Coordinates of C-alpha atoms in Angstrom, one line a residue:
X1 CA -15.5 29.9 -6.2
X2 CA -13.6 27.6 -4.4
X3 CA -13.9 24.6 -6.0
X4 CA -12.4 23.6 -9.2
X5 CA -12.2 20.4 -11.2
X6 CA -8.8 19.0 -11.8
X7 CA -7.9 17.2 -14.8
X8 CA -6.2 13.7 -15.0
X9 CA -2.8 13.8 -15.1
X10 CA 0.5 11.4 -15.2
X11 CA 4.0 12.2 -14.1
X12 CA 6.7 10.3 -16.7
X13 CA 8.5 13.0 -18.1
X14 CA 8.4 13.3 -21.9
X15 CA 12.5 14.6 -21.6
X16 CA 13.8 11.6 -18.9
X17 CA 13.5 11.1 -15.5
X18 CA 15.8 13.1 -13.1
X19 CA 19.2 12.2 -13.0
X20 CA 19.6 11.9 -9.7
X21 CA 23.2 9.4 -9.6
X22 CA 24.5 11.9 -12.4
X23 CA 23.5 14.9 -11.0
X24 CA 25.4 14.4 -7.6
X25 CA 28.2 12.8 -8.9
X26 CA 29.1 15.4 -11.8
X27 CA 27.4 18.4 -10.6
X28 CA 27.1 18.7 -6.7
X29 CA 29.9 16.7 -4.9
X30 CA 33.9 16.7 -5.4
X31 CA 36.3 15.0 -3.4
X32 CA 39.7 17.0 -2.5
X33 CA 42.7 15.8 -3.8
X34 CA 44.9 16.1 -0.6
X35 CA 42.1 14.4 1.8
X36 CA 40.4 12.2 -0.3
X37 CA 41.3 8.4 -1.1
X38 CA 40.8 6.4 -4.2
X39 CA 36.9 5.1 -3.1
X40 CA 36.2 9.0 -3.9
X41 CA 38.3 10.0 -6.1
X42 CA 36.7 7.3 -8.3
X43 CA 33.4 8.1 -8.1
X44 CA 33.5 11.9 -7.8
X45 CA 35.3 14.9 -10.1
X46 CA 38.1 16.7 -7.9
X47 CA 37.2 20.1 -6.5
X48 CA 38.0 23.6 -7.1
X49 CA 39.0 26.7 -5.3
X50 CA 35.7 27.2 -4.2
X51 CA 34.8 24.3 -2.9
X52 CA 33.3 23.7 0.5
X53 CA 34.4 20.1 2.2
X54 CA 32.7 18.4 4.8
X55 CA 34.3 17.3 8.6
X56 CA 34.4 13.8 9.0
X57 CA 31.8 12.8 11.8
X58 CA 29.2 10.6 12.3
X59 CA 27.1 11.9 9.2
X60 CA 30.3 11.5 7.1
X61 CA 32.5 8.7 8.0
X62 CA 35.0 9.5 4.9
X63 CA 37.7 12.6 4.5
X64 CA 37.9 14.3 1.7
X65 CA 33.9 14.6 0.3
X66 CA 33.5 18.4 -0.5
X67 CA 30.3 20.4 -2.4
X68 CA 31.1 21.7 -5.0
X69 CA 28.2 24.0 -5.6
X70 CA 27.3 24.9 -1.7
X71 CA 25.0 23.8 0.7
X72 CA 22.0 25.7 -1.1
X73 CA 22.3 22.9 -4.0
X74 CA 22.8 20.2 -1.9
X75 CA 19.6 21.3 -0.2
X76 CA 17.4 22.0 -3.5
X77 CA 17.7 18.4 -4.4
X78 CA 17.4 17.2 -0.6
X79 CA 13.4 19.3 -0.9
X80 CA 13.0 18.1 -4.5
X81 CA 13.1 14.5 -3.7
X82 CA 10.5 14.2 -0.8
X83 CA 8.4 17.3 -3.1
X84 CA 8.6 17.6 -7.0
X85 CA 5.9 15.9 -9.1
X86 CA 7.9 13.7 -11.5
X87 CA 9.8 10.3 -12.6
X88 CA 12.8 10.1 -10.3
X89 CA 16.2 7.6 -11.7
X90 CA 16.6 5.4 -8.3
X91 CA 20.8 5.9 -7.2
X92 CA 22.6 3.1 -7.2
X93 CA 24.3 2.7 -3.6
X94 CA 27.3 4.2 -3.8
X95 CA 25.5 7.6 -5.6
X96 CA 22.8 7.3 -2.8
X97 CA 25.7 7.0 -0.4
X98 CA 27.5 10.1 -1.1
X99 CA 24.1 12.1 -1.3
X100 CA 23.0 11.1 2.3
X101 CA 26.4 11.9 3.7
X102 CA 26.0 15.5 2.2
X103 CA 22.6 15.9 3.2
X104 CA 22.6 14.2 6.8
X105 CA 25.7 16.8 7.7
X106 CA 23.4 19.5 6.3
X107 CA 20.2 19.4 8.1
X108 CA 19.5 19.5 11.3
X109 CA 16.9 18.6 14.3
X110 CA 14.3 21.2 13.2
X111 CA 14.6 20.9 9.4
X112 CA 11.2 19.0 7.8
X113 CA 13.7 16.8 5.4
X114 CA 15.5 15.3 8.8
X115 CA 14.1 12.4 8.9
X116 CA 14.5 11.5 5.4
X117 CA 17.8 11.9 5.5
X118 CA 19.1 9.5 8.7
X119 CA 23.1 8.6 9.5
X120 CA 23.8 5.9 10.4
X121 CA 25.9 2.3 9.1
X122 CA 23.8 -1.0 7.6
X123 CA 23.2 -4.0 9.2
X124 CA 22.6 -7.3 8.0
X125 CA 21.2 -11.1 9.6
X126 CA 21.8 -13.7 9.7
X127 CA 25.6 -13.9 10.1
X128 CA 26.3 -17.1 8.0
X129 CA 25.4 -17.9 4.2
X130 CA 23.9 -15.9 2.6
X131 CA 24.8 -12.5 4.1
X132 CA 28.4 -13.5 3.7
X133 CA 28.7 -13.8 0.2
X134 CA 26.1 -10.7 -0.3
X135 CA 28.6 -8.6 1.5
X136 CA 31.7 -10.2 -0.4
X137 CA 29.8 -8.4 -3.7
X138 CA 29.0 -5.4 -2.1
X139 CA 32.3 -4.7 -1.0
X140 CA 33.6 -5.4 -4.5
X141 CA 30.7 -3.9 -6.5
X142 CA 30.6 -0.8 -4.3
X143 CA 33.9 1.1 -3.0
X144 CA 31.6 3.0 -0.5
X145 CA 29.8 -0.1 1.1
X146 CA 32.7 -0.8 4.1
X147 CA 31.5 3.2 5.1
X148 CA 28.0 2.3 5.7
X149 CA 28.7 -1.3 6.7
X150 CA 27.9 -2.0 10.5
X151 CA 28.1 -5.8 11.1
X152 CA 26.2 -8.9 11.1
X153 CA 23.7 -10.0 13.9
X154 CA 22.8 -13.8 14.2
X155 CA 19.0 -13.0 13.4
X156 CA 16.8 -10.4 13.0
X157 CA 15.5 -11.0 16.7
X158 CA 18.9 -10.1 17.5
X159 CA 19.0 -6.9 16.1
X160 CA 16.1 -5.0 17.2
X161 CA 17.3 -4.5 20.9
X162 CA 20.4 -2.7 19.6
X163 CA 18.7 -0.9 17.2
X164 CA 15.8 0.3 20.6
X165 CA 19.0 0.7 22.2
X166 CA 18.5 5.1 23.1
X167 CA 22.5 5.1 23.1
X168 CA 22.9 3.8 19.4
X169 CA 21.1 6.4 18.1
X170 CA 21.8 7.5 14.7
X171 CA 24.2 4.2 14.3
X172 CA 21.5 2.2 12.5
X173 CA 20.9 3.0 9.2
X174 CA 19.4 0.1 7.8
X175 CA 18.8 -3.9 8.6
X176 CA 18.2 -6.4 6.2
X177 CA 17.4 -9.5 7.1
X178 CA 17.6 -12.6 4.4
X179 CA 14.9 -15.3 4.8
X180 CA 16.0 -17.0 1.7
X181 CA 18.2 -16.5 -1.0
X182 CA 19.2 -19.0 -3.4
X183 CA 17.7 -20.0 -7.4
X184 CA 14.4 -21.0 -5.5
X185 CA 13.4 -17.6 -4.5
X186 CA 14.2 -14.0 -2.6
X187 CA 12.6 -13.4 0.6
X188 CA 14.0 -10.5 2.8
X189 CA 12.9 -8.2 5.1
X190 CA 14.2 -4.2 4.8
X191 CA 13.9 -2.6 8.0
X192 CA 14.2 1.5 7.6
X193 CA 14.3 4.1 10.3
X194 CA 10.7 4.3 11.0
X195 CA 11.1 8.1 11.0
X196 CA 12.2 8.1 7.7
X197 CA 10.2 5.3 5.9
X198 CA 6.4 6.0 4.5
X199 CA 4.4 3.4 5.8
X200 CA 2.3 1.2 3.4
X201 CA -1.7 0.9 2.7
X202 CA -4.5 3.3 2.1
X203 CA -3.5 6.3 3.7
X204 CA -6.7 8.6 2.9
X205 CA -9.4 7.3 0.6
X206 CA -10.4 11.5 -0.3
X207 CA -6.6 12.3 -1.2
X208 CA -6.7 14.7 -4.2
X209 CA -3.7 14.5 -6.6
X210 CA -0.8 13.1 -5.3
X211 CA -1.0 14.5 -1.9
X212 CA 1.3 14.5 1.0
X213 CA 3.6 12.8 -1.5
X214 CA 5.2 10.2 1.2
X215 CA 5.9 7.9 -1.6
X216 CA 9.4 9.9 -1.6
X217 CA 10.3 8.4 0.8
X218 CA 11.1 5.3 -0.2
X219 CA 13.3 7.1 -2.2
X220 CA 14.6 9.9 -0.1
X221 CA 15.8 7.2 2.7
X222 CA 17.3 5.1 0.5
X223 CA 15.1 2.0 1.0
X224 CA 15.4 1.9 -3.1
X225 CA 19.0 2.2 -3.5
X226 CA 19.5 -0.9 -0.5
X227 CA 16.3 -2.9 -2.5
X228 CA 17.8 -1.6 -6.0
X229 CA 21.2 -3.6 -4.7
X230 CA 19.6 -6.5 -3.0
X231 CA 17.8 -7.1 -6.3
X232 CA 20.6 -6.4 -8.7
X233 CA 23.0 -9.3 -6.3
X234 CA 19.9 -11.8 -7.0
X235 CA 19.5 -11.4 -10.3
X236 CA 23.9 -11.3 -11.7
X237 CA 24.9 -13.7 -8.9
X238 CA 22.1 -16.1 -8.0
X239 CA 20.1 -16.4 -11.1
X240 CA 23.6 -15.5 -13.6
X241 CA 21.1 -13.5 -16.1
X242 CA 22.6 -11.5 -18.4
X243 CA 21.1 -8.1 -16.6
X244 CA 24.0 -5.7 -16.6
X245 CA 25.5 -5.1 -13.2
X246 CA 24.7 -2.3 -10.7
X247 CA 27.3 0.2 -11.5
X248 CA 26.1 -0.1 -15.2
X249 CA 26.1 3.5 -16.2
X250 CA 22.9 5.0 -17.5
X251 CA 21.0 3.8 -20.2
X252 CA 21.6 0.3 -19.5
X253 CA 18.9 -2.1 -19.1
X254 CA 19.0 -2.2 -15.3
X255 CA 18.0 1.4 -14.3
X256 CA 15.3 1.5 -11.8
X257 CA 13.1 4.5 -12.3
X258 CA 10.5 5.7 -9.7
X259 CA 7.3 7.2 -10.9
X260 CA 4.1 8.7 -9.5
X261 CA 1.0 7.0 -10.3
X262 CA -1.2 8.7 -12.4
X263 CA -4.3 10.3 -10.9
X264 CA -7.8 10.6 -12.2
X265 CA -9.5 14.0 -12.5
X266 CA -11.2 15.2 -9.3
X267 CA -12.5 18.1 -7.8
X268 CA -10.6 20.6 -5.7
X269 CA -12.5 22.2 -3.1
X270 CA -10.5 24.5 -1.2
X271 CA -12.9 25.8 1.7
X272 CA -14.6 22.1 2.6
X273 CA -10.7 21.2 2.8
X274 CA -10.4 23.6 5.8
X275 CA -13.9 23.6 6.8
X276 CA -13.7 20.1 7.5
X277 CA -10.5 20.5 9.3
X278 CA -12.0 23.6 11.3
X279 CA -15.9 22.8 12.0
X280 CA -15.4 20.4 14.6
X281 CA -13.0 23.0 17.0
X282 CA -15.7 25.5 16.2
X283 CA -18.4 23.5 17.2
X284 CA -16.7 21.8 20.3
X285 CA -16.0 26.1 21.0
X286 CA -19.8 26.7 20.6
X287 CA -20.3 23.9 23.1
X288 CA -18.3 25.4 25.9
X289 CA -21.1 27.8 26.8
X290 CA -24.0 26.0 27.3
X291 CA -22.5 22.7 28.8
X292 CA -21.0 25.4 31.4
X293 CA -24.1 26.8 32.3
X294 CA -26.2 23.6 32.7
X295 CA -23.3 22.2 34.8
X296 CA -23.4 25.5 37.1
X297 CA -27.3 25.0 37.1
X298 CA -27.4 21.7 38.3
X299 CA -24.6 22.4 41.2
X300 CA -26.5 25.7 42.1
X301 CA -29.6 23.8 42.3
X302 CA -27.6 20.9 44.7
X303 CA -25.9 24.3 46.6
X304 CA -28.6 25.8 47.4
X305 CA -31.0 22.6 47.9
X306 CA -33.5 23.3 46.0
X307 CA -34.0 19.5 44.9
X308 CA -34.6 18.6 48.4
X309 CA -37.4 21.1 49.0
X310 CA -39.5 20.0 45.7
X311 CA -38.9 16.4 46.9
X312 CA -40.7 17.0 50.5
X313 CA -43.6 19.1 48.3
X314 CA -44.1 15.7 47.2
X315 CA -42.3 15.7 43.3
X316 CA -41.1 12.1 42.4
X317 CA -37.3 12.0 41.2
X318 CA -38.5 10.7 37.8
X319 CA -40.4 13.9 37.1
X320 CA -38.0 16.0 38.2
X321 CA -34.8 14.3 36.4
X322 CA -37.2 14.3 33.1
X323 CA -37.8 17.9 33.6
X324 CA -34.1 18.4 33.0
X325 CA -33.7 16.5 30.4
X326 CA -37.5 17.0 28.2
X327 CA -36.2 20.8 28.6
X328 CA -32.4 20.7 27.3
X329 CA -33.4 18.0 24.9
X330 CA -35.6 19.8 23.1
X331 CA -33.3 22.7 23.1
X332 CA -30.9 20.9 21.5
X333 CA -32.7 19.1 19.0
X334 CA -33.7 22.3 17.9
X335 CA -30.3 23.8 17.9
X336 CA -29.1 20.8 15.7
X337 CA -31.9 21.0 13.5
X338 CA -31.5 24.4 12.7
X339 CA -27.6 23.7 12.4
X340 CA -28.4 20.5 10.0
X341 CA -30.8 23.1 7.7
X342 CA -28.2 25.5 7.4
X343 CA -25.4 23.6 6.5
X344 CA -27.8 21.1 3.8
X345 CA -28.3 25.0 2.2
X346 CA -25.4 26.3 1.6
X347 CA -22.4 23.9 2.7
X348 CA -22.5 20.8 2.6
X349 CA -26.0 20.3 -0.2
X350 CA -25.0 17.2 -1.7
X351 CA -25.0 14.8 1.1
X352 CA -27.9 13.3 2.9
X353 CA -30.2 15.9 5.3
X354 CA -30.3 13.4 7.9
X355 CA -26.7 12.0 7.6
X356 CA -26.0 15.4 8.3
X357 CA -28.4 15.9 11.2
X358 CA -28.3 13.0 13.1
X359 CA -24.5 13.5 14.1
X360 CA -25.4 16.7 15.4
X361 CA -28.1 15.5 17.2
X362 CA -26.4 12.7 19.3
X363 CA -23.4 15.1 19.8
X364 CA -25.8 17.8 21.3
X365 CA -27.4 14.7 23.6
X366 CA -24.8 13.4 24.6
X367 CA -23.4 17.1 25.7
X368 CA -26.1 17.2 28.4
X369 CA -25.3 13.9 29.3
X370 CA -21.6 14.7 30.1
X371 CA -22.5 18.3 31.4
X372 CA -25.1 16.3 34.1
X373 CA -22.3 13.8 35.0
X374 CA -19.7 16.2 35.7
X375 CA -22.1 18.2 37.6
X376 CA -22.1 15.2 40.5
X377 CA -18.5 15.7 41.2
X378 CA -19.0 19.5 42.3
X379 CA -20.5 20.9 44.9
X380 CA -20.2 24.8 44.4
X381 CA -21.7 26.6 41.1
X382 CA -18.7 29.0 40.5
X383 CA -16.4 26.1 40.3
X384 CA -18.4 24.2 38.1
X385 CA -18.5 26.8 36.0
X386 CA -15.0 26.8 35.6
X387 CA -14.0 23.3 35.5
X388 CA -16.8 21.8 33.5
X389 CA -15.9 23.7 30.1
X390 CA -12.0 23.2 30.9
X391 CA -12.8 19.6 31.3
X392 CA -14.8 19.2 28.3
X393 CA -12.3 20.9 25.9
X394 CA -9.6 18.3 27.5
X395 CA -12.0 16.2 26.2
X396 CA -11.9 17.2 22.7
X397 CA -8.2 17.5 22.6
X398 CA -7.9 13.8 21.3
X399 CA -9.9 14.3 18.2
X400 CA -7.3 16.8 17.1
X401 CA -4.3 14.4 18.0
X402 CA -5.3 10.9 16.9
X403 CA -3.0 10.0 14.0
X404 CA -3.9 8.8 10.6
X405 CA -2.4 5.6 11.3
X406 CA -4.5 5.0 14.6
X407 CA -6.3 1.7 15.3
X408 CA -10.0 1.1 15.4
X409 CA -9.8 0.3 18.8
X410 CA -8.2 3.0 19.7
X411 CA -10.6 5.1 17.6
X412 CA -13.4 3.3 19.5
X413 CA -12.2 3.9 22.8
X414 CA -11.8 7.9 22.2
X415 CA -15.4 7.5 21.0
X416 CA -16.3 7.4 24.8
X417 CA -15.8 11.3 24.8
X418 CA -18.7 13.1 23.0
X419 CA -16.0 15.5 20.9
X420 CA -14.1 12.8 18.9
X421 CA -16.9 10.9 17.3
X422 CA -18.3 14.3 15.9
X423 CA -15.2 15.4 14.6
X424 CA -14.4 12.1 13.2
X425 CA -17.7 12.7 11.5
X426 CA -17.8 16.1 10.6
X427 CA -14.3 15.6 8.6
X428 CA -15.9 12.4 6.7
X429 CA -19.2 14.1 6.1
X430 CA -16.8 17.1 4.1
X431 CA -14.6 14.7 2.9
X432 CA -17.5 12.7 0.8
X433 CA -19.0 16.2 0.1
X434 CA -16.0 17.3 -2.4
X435 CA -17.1 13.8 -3.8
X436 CA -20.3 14.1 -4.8
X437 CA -21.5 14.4 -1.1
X438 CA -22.6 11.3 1.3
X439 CA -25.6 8.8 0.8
X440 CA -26.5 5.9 3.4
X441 CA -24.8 3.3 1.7
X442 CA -21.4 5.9 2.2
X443 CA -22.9 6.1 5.5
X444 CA -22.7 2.3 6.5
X445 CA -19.2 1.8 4.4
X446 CA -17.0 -0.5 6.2
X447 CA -13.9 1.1 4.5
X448 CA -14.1 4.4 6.6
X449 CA -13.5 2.3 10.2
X450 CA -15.6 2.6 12.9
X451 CA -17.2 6.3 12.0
X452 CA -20.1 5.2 10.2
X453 CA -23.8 4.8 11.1
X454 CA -22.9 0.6 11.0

């Protein structure tokens, strides 16, 4: 069987978290002793024989940063931050620093891990107090910060049509923007590539486990490291508490650790996962056919005039459109039925019969619907017959594209093409199933947007 239930389980290691400052300072990176200055040589052990050194460029703005190990290990802890399951030690900036410079002049355009790894110099608003004297510690708590510095801008306003700007591309690393900072309080915004930076909220109510794991990253592009320093300035400078500073090595008090939630058991089912990925093409496939045919029909009957000769025998044009649709409506809500019966008894059996039918039902409908309204703008059968199924998958193409992120509205203007409300159902309808199936009050839930029966 496909379906398996899944314990609990939490991810804080029983041995530490990963090391992920110690491991790239002492085990990945060197710095070569004829290239390299002191900012390096500092921070890093020197290099051996065998050592491979990176070319300055826009991914590395310092000489002399080599890998001690190869690009294969600078990769394998690249993957294991956006992927492994565990409690992850947050950088401090300068270890962050020399990790991103590695991995930015590793990976390129077509690698998955791209965008977690972004060039690119910190900016930082507004120009005067306090972003001043934040910078004055940064440059003296952190011999890499005048790398990845890239100026002030007056305000945040300021900054955002340079960063749009196509021709700074891959300039902007970061922008914070201070709102307040003083022994009243900390307000600032962080502004990350969005490419690189999870967004925030519910992502998917159904996710089993940790899933797509975009918690990372926060971590991976560096939003941690930049809030970790932010945070660390506040608390020494502003507030004078007695927290060790940022370059405190570890096992002080001011490590920052990042850590998975724990998730509850839950079931795993494997084939409703891709059946509720893959039902609605199939059925939108099915669909092709018949919404052809009754297309070609009703331009063959307009080509060859038959409606005008059943009109001058006297047939009223509210018998004759019924006749079209009494006869496909009653085909379809047979075919839905039938499709409803199967699927309550051996798919999907612990949801509701008719949450599972009436979906069907209106999709099937509205299908004859569309396939009469596209039949007006033809006037010959064989072309119908072409277009009308063409035109109908183009329809359907949306419910396959429309991001998780995308906004009710949007997701209520789609719903104008017959495809995308099914599909948007048929995914929910498996989704509840691997959860104990879906009742009426999962049926009128506010929390699953606009596709409920509300």
């Amino acid at each position: 069987s496909s379906r398996t239930n899944e314990p609990a389980e939490q991810f804080v290691s029983a041995t530490g978290p990963l090391q992920f400052g110690s491991e790239v300072r002492t085990n990945l990176l060197c710095y070569n002793a004829t290239t390299a200055n002191a900012d390096l040589a500092s921070l890093l052990p020197p290099c051996n024989n065998t050592a491979q050194c990176l070319p300055r460029s826009l991914a590395v703005p310092i000489d002399g940063l080599c890998m001690s190990k190869g690009p294969n290990a600078i990769m394998w802890l690249a993957s294991t931050l956006v992927n492994d399951e565990q409690d992850i030690e947050v950088p401090n900036y300068n270890e962050y620093l020399l990790f991103k410079w590695a991995a930015a002049s590793l990976l390129g355009d077509s690698s998955s891990l791209d965008d977690a790894y972004q060039p690119g110099s910190v900016y930082i608003t507004p120009q005067d107090y306090p972003s001043q004297a934040f910078t004055d510690y940064m440059n003296t708590t952190f011999s890499l910060f005048k790398y990845s510095f890239g100026g002030f801008f007056g305000s945040r306003d300021d900054a955002i049509p340079f960063v749009k700007d196509v021709t700074n591309e891959g300039k902007v690393w970061a922008v914070i923007s201070f709102q307040q900072l003083n022994d009243q309080g900390l307000n600032y915004v962080l502004s990350m590539n969005q490419t690189a930076q999870a967004t925030s909220g519910i992502r998917n109510r159904f996710v089993k486990g940790l899933g797509d794991k975009t918690y990372a990253a926060y971590l991976a592009s560096g939003a941690l490291s930049v809030q970790k320093a932010v945070n660390d300035y506040y608390m020494n400078r502003i507030l004078n508490t007695t927290i060790p500073n940022a370059t405190t090595p570890v096992g002080a008090a001011s490590r920052t650790i990042l850590s998975p939630m724990p998730v509850s058991k839950h079931v795993d089912d494997e084939f409703l996962d891709i059946g509720g990925q893959l039902s609605p093409f199939l059925l939108v496939l099915a669909f092709l056919y018949p919404v052809s045919q009754l297309a070609k029909r009703l331009v063959e009957e307009k080509e060859q005039r038959l409606r005008e000769g059943t009109m001058i025998m006297g047939l009223g044009k509210g018998a004759f459109f019924a006749s079209w649709l009494i006869v496909y409506y009653v085909q379809m809500f047979i075919v839905s039925l039938m499709v409803a019966i199967l699927l309550k008894a051996g798919i999907t059996k612990q949801s509701d019969f008719f949450i599972i039918w009436v979906p069907y039902l209106l999709f099937a409908l509205t299908s004859v619907n569309l396939s009469a309204l596209l039949s007006t703008f033809f006037s010959r059968a064989k072309i119908a017959a072409l277009c009308v199924p063409l035109i109908y998958f183009v329809f359907a193409i949306p419910a396959f594209a429309i991001p998780a992120t995308a906004s009710p509205a949007l997701l209520k203007l789609l719903s104008l093409l017959c495809p995308v409300p099914i599909s948007m159902a048929l995914k929910l309808i498996f989704s509840y199933e691997i959860n104990n199936g879906m009742g009426w009050n999962d049926a009128t839930s506010t929390t699953d947007g606009p596709y409920n029966l509300a």
